[in-house]
Tab-separated table of N, CA, C and O and ligand atoms in Angstrom:
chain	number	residue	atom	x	y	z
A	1	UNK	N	177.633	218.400	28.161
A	1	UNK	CA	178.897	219.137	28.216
A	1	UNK	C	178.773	220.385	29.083
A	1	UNK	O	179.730	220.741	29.769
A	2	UNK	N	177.578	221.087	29.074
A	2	UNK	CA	177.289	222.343	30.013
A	2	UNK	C	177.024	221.584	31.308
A	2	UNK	O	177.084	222.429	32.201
A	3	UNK	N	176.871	220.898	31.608
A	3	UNK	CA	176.091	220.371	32.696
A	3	UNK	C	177.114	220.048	34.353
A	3	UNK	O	177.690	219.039	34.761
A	4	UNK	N	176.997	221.029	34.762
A	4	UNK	CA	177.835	221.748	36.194
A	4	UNK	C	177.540	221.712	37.122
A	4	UNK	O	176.476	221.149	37.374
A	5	UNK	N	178.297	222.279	38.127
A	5	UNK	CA	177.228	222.187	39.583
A	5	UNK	C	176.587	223.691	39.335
A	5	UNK	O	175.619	223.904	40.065
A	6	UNK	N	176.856	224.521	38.652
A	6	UNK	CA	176.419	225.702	38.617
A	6	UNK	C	174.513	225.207	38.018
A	6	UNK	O	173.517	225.786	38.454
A	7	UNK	N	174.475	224.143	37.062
A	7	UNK	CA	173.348	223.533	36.852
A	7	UNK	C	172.188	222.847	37.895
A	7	UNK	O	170.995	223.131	38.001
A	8	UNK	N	172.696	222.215	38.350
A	8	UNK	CA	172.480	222.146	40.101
A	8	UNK	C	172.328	222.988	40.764
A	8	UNK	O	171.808	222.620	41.817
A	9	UNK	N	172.568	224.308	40.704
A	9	UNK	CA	172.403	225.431	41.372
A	9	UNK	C	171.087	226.115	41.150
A	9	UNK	O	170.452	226.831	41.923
A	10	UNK	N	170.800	225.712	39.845
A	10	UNK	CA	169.977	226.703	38.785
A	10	UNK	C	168.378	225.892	39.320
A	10	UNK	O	167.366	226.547	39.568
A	11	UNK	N	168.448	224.559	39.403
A	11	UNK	CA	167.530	223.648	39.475
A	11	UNK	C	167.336	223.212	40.972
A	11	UNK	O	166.591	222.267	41.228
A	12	UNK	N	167.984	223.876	41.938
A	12	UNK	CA	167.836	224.100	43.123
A	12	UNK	C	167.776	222.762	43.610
A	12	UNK	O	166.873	222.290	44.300
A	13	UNK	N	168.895	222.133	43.165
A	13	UNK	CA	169.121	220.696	43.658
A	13	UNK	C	170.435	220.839	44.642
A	13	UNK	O	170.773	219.704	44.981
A	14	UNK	N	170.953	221.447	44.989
A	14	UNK	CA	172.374	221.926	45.781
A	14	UNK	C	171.936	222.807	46.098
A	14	UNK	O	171.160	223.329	45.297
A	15	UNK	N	172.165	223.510	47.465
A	15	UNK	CA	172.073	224.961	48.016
A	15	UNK	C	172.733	225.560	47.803
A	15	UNK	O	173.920	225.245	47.721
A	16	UNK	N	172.079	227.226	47.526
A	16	UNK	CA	172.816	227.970	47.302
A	16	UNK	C	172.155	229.816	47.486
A	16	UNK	O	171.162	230.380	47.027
A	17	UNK	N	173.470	230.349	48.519
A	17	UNK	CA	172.621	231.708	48.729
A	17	UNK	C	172.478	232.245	47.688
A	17	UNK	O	173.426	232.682	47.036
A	18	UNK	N	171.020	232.329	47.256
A	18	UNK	CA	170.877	233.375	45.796
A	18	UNK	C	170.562	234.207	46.260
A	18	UNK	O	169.783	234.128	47.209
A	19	UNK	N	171.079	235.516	45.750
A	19	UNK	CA	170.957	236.898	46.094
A	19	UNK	C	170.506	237.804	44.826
A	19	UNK	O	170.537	239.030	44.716
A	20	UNK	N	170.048	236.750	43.842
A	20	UNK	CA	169.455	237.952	42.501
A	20	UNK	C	168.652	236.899	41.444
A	20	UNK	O	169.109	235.764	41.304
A	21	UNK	N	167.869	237.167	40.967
A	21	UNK	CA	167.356	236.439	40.134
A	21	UNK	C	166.457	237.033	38.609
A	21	UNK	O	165.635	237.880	38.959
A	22	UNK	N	166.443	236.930	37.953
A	22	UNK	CA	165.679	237.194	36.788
A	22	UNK	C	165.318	236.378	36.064
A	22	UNK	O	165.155	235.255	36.540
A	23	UNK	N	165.111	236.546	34.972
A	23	UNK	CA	164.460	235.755	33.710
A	23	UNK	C	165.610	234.955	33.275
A	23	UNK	O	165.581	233.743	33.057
A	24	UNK	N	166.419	235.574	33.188
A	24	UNK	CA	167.789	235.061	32.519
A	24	UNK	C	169.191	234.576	33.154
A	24	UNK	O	169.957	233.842	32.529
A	25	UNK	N	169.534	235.197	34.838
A	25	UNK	CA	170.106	235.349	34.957
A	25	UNK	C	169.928	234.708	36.733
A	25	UNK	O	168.922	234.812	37.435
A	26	UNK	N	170.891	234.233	36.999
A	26	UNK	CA	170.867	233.889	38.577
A	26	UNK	C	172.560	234.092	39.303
A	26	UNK	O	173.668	233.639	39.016
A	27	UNK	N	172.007	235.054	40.402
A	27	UNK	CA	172.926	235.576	41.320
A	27	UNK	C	173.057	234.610	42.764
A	27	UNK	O	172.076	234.294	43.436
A	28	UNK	N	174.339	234.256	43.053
A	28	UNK	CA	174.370	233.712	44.076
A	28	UNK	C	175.894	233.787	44.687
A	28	UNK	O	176.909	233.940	44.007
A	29	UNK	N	175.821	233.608	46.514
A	29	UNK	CA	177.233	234.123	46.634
A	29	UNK	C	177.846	232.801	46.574
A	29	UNK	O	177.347	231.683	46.452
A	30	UNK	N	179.407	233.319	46.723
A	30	UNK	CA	180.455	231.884	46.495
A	30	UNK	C	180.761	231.548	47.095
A	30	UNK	O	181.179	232.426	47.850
A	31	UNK	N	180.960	230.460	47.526
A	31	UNK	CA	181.339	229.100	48.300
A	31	UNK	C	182.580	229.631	49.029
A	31	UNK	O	182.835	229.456	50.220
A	32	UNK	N	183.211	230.212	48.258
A	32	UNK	CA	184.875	230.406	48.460
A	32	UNK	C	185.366	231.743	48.583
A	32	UNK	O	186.488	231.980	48.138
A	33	UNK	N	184.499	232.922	49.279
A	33	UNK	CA	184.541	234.215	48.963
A	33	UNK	C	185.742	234.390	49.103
A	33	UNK	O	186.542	233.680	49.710
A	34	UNK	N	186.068	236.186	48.054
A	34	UNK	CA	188.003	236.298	48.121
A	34	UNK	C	187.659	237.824	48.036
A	34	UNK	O	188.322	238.602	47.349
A	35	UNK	N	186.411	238.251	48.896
A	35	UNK	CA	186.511	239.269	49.239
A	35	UNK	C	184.889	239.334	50.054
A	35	UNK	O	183.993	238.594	49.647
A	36	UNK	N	184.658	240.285	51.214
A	36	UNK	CA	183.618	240.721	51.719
A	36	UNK	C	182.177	240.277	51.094
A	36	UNK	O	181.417	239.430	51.564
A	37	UNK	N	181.967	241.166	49.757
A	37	UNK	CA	180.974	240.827	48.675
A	37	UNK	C	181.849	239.508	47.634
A	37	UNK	O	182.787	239.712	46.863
A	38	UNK	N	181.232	238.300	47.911
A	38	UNK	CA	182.201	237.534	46.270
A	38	UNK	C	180.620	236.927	45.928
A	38	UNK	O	180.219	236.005	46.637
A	39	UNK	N	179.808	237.411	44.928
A	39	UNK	CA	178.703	237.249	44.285
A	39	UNK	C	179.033	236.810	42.449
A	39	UNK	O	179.407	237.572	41.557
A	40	UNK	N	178.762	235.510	42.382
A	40	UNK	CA	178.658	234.798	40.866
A	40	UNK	C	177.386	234.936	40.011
A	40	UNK	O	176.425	234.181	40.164
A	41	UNK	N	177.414	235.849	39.180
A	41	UNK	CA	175.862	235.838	38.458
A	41	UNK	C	176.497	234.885	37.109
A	41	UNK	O	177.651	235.004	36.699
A	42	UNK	N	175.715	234.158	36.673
A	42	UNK	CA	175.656	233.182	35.945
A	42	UNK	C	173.974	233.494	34.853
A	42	UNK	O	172.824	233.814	35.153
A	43	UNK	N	174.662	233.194	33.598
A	43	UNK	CA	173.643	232.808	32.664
A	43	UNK	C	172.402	231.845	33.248
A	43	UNK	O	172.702	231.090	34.173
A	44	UNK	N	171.198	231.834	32.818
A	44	UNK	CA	170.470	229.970	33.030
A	44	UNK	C	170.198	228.948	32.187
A	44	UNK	O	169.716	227.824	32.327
A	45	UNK	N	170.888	230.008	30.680
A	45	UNK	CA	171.449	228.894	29.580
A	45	UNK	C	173.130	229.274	29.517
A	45	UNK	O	173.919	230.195	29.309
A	46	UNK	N	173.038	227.908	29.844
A	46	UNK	CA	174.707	227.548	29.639
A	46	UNK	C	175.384	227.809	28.387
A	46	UNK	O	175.063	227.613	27.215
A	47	UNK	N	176.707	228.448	29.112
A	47	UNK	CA	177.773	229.175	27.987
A	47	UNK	C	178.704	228.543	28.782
A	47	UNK	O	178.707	228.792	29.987
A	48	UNK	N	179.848	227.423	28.101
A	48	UNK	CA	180.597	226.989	29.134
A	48	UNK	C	182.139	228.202	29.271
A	48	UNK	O	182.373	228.473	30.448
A	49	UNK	N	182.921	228.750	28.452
A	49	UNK	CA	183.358	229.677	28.630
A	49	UNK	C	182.843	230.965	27.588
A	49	UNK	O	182.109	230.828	26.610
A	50	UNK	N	183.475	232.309	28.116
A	50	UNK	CA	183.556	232.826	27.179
A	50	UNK	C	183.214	233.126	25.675
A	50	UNK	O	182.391	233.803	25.059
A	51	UNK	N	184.527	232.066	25.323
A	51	UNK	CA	185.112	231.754	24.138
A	51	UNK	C	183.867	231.343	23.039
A	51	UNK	O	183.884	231.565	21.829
A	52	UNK	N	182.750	230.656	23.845
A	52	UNK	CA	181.661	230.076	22.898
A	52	UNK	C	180.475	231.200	23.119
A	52	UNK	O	179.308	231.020	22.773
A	53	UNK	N	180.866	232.124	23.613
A	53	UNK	CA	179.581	233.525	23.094
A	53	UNK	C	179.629	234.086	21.983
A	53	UNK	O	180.557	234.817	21.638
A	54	UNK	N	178.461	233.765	21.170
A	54	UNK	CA	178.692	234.749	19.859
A	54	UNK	C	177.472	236.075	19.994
A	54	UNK	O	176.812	236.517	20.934
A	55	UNK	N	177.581	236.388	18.630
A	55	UNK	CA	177.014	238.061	19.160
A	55	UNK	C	175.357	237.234	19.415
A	55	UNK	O	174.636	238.178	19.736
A	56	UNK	N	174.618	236.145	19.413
A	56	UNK	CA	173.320	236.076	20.148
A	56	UNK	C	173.322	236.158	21.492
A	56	UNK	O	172.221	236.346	22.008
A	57	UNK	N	174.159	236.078	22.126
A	57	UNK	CA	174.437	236.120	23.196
A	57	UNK	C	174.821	237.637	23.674
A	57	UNK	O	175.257	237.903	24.794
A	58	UNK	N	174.660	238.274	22.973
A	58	UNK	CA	174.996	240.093	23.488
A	58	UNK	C	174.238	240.554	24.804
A	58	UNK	O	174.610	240.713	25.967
A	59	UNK	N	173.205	240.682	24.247
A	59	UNK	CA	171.925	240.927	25.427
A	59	UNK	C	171.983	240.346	26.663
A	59	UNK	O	171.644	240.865	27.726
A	60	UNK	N	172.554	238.932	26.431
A	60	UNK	CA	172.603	237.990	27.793
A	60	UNK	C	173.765	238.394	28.444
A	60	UNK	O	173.601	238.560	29.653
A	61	UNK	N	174.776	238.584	28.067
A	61	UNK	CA	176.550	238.875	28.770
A	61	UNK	C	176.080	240.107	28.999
A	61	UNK	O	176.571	240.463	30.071
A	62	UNK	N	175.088	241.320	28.376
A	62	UNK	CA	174.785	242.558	29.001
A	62	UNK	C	174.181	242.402	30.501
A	62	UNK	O	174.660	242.913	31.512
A	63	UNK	N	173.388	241.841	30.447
A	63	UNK	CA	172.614	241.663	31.465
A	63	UNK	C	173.451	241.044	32.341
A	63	UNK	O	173.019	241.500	33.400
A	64	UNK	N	174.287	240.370	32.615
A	64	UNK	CA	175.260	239.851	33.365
A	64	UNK	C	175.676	241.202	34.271
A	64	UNK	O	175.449	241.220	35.481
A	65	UNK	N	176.263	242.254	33.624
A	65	UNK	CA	176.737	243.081	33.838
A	65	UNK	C	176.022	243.915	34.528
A	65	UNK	O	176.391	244.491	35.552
A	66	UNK	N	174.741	244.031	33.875
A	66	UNK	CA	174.203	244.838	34.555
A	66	UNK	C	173.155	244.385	35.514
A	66	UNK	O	172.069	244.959	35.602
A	67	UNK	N	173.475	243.396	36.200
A	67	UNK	CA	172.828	242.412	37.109
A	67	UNK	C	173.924	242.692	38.259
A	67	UNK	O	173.562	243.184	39.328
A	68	UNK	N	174.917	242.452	38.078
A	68	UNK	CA	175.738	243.099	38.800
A	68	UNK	C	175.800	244.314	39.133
A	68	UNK	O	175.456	244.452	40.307
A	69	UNK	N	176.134	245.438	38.544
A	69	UNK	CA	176.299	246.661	38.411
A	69	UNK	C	174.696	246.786	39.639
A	69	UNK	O	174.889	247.085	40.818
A	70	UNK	N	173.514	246.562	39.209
A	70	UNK	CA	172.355	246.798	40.496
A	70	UNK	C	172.933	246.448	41.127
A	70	UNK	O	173.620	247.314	41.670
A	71	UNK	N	173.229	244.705	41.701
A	71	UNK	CA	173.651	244.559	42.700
A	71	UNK	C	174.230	245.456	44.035
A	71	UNK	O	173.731	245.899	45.069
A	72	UNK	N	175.571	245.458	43.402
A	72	UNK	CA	176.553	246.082	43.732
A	72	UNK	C	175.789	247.675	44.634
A	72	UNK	O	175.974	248.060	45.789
A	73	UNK	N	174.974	248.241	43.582
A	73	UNK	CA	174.467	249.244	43.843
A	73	UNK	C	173.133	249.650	44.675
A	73	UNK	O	172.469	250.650	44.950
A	74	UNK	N	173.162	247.917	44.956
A	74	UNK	CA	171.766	247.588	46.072
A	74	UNK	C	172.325	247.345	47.582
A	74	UNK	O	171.611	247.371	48.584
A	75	UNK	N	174.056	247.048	47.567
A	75	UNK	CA	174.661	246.968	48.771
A	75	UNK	C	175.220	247.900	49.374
A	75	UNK	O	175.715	247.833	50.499
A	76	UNK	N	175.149	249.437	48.205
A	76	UNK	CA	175.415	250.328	49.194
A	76	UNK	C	177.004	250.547	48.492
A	76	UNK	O	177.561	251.624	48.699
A	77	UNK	N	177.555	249.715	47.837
A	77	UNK	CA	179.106	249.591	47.757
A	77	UNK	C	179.472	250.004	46.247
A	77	UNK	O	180.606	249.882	45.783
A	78	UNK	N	178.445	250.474	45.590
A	78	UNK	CA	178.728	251.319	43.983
A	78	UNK	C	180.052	252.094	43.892
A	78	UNK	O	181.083	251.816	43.280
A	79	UNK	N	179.685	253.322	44.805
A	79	UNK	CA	180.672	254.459	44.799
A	79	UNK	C	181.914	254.022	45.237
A	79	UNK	O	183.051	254.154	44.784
A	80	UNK	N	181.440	253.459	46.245
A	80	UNK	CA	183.149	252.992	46.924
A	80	UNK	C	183.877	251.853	45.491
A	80	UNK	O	185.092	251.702	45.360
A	81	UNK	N	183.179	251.403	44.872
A	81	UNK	CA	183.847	250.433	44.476
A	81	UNK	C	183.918	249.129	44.129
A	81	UNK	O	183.839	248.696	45.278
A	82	UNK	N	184.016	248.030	43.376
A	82	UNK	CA	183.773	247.055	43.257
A	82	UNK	C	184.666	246.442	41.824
A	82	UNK	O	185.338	247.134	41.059
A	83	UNK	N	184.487	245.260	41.759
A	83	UNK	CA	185.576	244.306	40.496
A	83	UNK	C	184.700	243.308	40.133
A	83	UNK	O	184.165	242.532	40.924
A	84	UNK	N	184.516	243.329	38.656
A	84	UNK	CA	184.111	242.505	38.006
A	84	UNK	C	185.079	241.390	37.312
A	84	UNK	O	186.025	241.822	36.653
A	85	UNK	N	184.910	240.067	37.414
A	85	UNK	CA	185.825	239.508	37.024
A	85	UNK	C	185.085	238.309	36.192
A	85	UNK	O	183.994	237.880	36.566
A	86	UNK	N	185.726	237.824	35.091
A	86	UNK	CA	185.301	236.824	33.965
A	86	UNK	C	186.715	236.118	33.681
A	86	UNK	O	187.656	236.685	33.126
A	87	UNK	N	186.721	234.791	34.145
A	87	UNK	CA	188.206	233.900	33.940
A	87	UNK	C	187.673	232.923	32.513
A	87	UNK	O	186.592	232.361	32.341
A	88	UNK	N	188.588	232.970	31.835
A	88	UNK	CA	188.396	232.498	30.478
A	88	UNK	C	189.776	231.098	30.893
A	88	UNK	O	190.967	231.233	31.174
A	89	UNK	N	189.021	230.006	30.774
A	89	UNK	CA	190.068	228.607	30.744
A	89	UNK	C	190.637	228.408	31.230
A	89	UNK	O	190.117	228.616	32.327
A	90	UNK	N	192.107	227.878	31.494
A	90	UNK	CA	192.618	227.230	32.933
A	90	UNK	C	193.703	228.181	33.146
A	90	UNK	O	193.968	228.440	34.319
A	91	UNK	N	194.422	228.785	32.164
A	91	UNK	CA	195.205	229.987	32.202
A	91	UNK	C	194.833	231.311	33.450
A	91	UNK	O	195.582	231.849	34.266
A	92	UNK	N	193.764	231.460	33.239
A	92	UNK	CA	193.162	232.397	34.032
A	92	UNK	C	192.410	231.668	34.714
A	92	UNK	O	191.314	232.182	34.938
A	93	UNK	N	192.614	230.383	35.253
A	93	UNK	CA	191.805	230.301	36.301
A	93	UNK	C	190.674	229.322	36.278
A	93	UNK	O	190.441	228.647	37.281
A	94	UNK	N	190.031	229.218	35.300
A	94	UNK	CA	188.200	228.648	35.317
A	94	UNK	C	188.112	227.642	35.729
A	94	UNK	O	188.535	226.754	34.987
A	95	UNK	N	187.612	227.263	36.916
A	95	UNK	CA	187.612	225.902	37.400
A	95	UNK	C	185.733	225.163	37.179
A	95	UNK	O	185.616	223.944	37.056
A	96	UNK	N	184.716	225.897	37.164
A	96	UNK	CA	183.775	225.698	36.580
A	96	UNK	C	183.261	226.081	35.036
A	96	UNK	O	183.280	227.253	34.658
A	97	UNK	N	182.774	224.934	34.129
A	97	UNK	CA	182.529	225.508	32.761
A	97	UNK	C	181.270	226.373	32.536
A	97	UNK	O	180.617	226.449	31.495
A	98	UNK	N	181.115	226.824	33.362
A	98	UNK	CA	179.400	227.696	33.112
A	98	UNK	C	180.243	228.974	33.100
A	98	UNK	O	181.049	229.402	33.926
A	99	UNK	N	179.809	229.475	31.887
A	99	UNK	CA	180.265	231.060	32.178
A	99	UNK	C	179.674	231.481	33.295
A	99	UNK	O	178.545	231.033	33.495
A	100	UNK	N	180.184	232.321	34.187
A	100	UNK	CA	180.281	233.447	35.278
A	100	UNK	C	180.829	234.639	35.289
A	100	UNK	O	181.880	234.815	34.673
A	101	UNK	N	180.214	235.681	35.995
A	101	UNK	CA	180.990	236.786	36.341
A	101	UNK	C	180.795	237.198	38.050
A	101	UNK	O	179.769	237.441	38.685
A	102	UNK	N	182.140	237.162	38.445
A	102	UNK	CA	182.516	237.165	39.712
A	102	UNK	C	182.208	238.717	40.222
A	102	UNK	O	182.980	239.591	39.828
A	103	UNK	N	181.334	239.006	40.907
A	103	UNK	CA	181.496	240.499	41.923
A	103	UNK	C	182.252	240.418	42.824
A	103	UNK	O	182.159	239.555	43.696
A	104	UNK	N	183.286	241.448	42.774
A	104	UNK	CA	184.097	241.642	44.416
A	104	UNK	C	183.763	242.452	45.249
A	104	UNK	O	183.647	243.432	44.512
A	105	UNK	N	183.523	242.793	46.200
A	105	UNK	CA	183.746	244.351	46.724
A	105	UNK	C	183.923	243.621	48.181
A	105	UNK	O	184.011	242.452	48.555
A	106	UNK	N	183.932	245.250	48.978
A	106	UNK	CA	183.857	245.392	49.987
A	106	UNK	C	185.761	245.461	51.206
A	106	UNK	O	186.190	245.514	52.359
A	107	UNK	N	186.202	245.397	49.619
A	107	UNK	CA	187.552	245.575	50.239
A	107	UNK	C	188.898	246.291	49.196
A	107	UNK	O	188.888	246.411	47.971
A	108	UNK	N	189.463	246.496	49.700
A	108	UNK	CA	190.727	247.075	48.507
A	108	UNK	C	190.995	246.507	47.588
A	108	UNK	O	191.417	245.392	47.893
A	109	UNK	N	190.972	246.733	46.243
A	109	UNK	CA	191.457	245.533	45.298
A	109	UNK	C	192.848	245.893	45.246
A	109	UNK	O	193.292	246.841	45.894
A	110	UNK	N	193.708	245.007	44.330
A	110	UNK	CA	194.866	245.216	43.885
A	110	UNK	C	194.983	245.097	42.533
A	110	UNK	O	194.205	244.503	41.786
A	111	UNK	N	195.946	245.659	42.252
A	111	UNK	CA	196.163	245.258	40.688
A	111	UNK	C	197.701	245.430	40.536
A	111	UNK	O	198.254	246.313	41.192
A	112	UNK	N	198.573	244.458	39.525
A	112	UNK	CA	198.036	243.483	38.989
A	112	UNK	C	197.414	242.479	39.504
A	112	UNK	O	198.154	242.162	40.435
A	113	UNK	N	196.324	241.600	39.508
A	113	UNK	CA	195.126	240.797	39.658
A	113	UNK	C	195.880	239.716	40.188
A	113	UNK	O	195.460	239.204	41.225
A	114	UNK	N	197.218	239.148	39.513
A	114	UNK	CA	197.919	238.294	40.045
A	114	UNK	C	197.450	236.917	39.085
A	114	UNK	O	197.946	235.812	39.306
B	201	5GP	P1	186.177	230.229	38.350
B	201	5GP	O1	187.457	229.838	39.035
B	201	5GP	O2	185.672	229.135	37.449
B	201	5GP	O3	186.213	231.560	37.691
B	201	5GP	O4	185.124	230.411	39.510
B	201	5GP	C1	184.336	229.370	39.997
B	201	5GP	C2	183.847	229.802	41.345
B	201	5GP	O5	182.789	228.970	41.710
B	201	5GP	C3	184.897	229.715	42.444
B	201	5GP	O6	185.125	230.992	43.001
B	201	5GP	C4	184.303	228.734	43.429
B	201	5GP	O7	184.561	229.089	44.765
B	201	5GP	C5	182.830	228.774	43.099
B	201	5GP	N1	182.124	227.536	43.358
B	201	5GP	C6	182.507	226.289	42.989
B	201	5GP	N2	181.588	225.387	43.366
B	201	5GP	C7	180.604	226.083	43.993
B	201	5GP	C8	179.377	225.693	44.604
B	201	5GP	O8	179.010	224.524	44.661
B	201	5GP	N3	178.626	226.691	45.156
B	201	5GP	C9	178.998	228.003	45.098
B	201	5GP	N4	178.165	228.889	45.664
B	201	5GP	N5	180.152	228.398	44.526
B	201	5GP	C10	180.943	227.443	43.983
């Protein structure tokens, strides 16, 4: 049921620019950027949305964040700015079931998000 191309990604069976890596956590940019920086850090145990994180999972959705948050702050683009984004189901969007969190930067955001 977890089993994605984001899984394929993880197992380096599909290419993919990874731009971060840890114990837990793998950074790579997106296929489909929708801004300058569009960087997906992903769990490397599968959470297919959201919705199925419970609090064992704290530490791991932290680190998400703050996998990003370096990032971001390794490109130079902290101060100026940046958007974190997490689409929960088809309402908002989720077209892959691996939880993700989307980095934006490198350009103006807008809001509302749309
Ligand atoms: P979602 O819409 O689920 O929040 O985001 C999924 C993201 O994964 C999309 O932005 C899409 O462009 C990206 N994506 C889908 N398939 C691939 C792939 O095979 N490689 C990479 N690098 N990104 C992908």
């Amino acid at each position: 049921m977890s089993e994605t191309i984001f899984s394929k990604i993880i197992r380096r069976e599909i290419p993919a620019d990874i731009v971060y890596e840890d114990d837990a956590v793998l950074g790579f940019s997106d296929v489909n950027p929708q801004a300058p920086v569009h960087v997906l850090f992903i769990p490397k145990q599968a959470i297919p949305t959201l919705n199925e994180a419970t609090p064992a999972d704290a530490e791991l959705l932290g680190k998400l964040l703050l996998a990003a948050a370096a990032y971001a702050k390794q490109l130079g683009l902290a101060e100026r700015g940046y958007r974190v984004v997490v689409n929960c189901n088809e309402e908002a969007g989720q077209t892959v079931f691996h939880l993700h969190l989307h980095l934006l930067a490198g350009r103006r955001m807008h809001w509302p998000p749309g």
